[in-house]
mmCIF file of N, CA and C in Angstrom:
data_model
loop_
_atom_site.group_PDB
_atom_site.id
_atom_site.type_symbol
_atom_site.label_atom_id
_atom_site.label_comp_id
_atom_site.label_asym_id
_atom_site.label_seq_id
_atom_site.Cartn_x
_atom_site.Cartn_y
_atom_site.Cartn_z
ATOM 1 N N MET A 1 83.391 160.180 335.592
ATOM 2 C CA MET A 1 84.617 159.719 336.260
ATOM 3 C C MET A 1 84.809 158.499 336.738
ATOM 4 N N GLU A 2 83.676 157.866 337.052
ATOM 5 C CA GLU A 2 83.756 156.538 337.360
ATOM 6 C C GLU A 2 84.018 155.676 336.053
ATOM 7 N N SER A 3 83.644 155.850 335.081
ATOM 8 C CA SER A 3 83.935 155.191 333.774
ATOM 9 C C SER A 3 85.167 155.248 333.343
ATOM 10 N N LEU A 4 85.827 156.389 333.393
ATOM 11 C CA LEU A 4 86.970 156.787 333.196
ATOM 12 C C LEU A 4 88.116 156.052 333.924
ATOM 13 N N LYS A 5 87.849 155.782 335.141
ATOM 14 C CA LYS A 5 88.703 154.962 336.192
ATOM 15 C C LYS A 5 88.541 153.530 335.827
ATOM 16 N N LYS A 6 87.315 153.171 335.316
ATOM 17 C CA LYS A 6 87.251 151.784 334.817
ATOM 18 C C LYS A 6 88.118 151.381 333.662
ATOM 19 N N SER A 7 87.986 152.360 332.793
ATOM 20 C CA SER A 7 88.572 152.038 331.510
ATOM 21 C C SER A 7 90.039 152.047 331.739
ATOM 22 N N SER A 8 90.743 152.961 332.455
ATOM 23 C CA SER A 8 92.196 152.888 332.679
ATOM 24 C C SER A 8 92.460 151.574 333.452
ATOM 25 N N HIS A 9 91.615 151.176 334.217
ATOM 26 C CA HIS A 9 92.133 149.925 334.963
ATOM 27 C C HIS A 9 92.087 148.726 333.967
ATOM 28 N N ASP A 10 91.149 148.755 333.015
ATOM 29 C CA ASP A 10 90.908 147.715 332.035
ATOM 30 C C ASP A 10 92.435 147.702 331.309
ATOM 31 N N THR A 11 92.664 148.670 330.740
ATOM 32 C CA THR A 11 93.967 148.832 329.932
ATOM 33 C C THR A 11 95.332 148.392 330.696
ATOM 34 N N GLU A 12 95.180 148.790 331.992
ATOM 35 C CA GLU A 12 96.218 148.265 333.029
ATOM 36 C C GLU A 12 96.437 146.618 333.048
ATOM 37 N N GLU A 13 95.186 146.063 333.071
ATOM 38 C CA GLU A 13 95.093 144.411 333.225
ATOM 39 C C GLU A 13 95.644 143.958 331.935
ATOM 40 N N ILE A 14 95.074 144.761 330.737
ATOM 41 C CA ILE A 14 95.336 144.192 329.359
ATOM 42 C C ILE A 14 97.187 144.249 329.303
ATOM 43 N N ASP A 15 97.584 145.391 329.883
ATOM 44 C CA ASP A 15 99.092 145.544 329.764
ATOM 45 C C ASP A 15 99.770 144.268 330.369
ATOM 46 N N ASN A 16 99.263 144.084 331.714
ATOM 47 C CA ASN A 16 99.766 143.028 332.574
ATOM 48 C C ASN A 16 99.755 141.939 331.798
ATOM 49 N N TRP A 17 98.336 141.494 331.231
ATOM 50 C CA TRP A 17 98.226 140.059 330.413
ATOM 51 C C TRP A 17 99.061 140.127 329.278
ATOM 52 N N LEU A 18 99.549 141.134 328.678
ATOM 53 C CA LEU A 18 100.480 140.920 327.493
ATOM 54 C C LEU A 18 101.776 140.800 327.932
ATOM 55 N N LEU A 19 102.152 141.454 328.974
ATOM 56 C CA LEU A 19 103.224 141.131 329.558
ATOM 57 C C LEU A 19 103.470 139.715 330.032
ATOM 58 N N LEU A 20 102.669 139.138 330.719
ATOM 59 C CA LEU A 20 102.705 137.789 331.093
ATOM 60 C C LEU A 20 102.774 136.867 329.946
ATOM 61 N N TYR A 21 101.981 137.132 328.864
ATOM 62 C CA TYR A 21 101.902 136.572 327.620
ATOM 63 C C TYR A 21 103.329 136.307 326.795
ATOM 64 N N HIS A 22 103.969 137.571 326.665
ATOM 65 C CA HIS A 22 105.264 137.608 326.146
ATOM 66 C C HIS A 22 106.135 136.882 327.079
ATOM 67 N N LEU A 23 106.248 136.982 328.133
ATOM 68 C CA LEU A 23 107.064 136.281 329.208
ATOM 69 C C LEU A 23 106.991 134.941 329.006
ATOM 70 N N GLY A 24 105.706 134.310 328.704
ATOM 71 C CA GLY A 24 105.183 133.060 328.779
ATOM 72 C C GLY A 24 105.799 132.356 327.221
ATOM 73 N N LEU A 25 105.669 133.293 326.283
ATOM 74 C CA LEU A 25 106.150 132.817 324.929
ATOM 75 C C LEU A 25 107.452 132.763 324.966
ATOM 76 N N PHE A 26 108.290 133.797 325.649
ATOM 77 C CA PHE A 26 109.776 133.621 325.624
ATOM 78 C C PHE A 26 110.035 132.335 326.556
ATOM 79 N N GLU A 27 109.465 132.088 327.389
ATOM 80 C CA GLU A 27 109.931 130.769 328.396
ATOM 81 C C GLU A 27 109.767 129.654 327.280
ATOM 82 N N THR A 28 108.641 129.496 326.547
ATOM 83 C CA THR A 28 108.273 128.309 325.919
ATOM 84 C C THR A 28 109.324 128.282 324.886
ATOM 85 N N ILE A 29 109.809 129.291 324.367
ATOM 86 C CA ILE A 29 110.751 129.128 323.072
ATOM 87 C C ILE A 29 111.952 128.944 323.760
ATOM 88 N N VAL A 30 112.499 129.388 324.745
ATOM 89 C CA VAL A 30 113.724 128.849 325.412
ATOM 90 C C VAL A 30 113.672 127.467 325.976
ATOM 91 N N PHE A 31 112.644 127.056 326.418
ATOM 92 C CA PHE A 31 112.460 125.651 327.003
ATOM 93 C C PHE A 31 112.345 124.713 325.861
ATOM 94 N N ALA A 32 111.732 125.049 324.716
ATOM 95 C CA ALA A 32 111.713 124.038 323.397
ATOM 96 C C ALA A 32 113.089 124.089 322.946
ATOM 97 N N TYR A 33 113.689 125.255 322.853
ATOM 98 C CA TYR A 33 115.036 125.266 322.276
ATOM 99 C C TYR A 33 115.932 124.406 322.958
ATOM 100 N N ASP A 34 116.167 124.412 324.312
ATOM 101 C CA ASP A 34 116.919 123.608 325.299
ATOM 102 C C ASP A 34 116.600 122.177 324.979
ATOM 103 N N TYR A 35 115.247 121.910 325.119
ATOM 104 C CA TYR A 35 114.698 120.357 324.950
ATOM 105 C C TYR A 35 115.254 120.020 323.823
ATOM 106 N N HIS A 36 115.075 120.545 322.593
ATOM 107 C CA HIS A 36 115.444 120.128 321.187
ATOM 108 C C HIS A 36 117.100 119.844 321.148
ATOM 109 N N TYR A 37 117.811 120.639 321.646
ATOM 110 C CA TYR A 37 119.330 120.238 321.942
ATOM 111 C C TYR A 37 119.503 119.218 322.642
ATOM 112 N N LEU A 38 118.834 119.000 323.717
ATOM 113 C CA LEU A 38 119.066 117.794 324.747
ATOM 114 C C LEU A 38 118.843 116.695 323.805
ATOM 115 N N PHE A 39 117.551 116.682 323.088
ATOM 116 C CA PHE A 39 117.204 115.541 322.364
ATOM 117 C C PHE A 39 118.165 115.146 321.217
ATOM 118 N N ILE A 40 118.827 116.139 320.319
ATOM 119 C CA ILE A 40 119.690 115.839 319.307
ATOM 120 C C ILE A 40 120.992 115.362 320.031
ATOM 121 N N ASP A 41 121.458 115.935 321.212
ATOM 122 C CA ASP A 41 122.370 115.661 321.688
ATOM 123 C C ASP A 41 122.361 114.065 322.077
ATOM 124 N N ARG A 42 121.334 113.675 322.516
ATOM 125 C CA ARG A 42 121.125 112.355 323.064
ATOM 126 C C ARG A 42 121.007 111.187 321.845
ATOM 127 N N VAL A 43 120.517 111.890 320.827
ATOM 128 C CA VAL A 43 120.316 110.932 319.664
ATOM 129 C C VAL A 43 121.456 110.655 318.890
ATOM 130 N N PHE A 44 122.287 111.749 318.826
ATOM 131 C CA PHE A 44 123.467 111.416 317.691
ATOM 132 C C PHE A 44 124.652 111.348 318.519
ATOM 133 N N ARG A 45 124.714 111.048 319.661
ATOM 134 C CA ARG A 45 126.009 110.654 320.397
ATOM 135 C C ARG A 45 126.099 109.168 320.143
#
């Protein structure tokens, strides 16, 4: 019983970590995209 509780808790932590990872990845992509366009805007004006 105790080992079952532990394993389900572990998968829950992994799910949270994956969610954070995907959110972080998305934020990074959006930030890079915005920054890239600001850079292009500044250089080519």
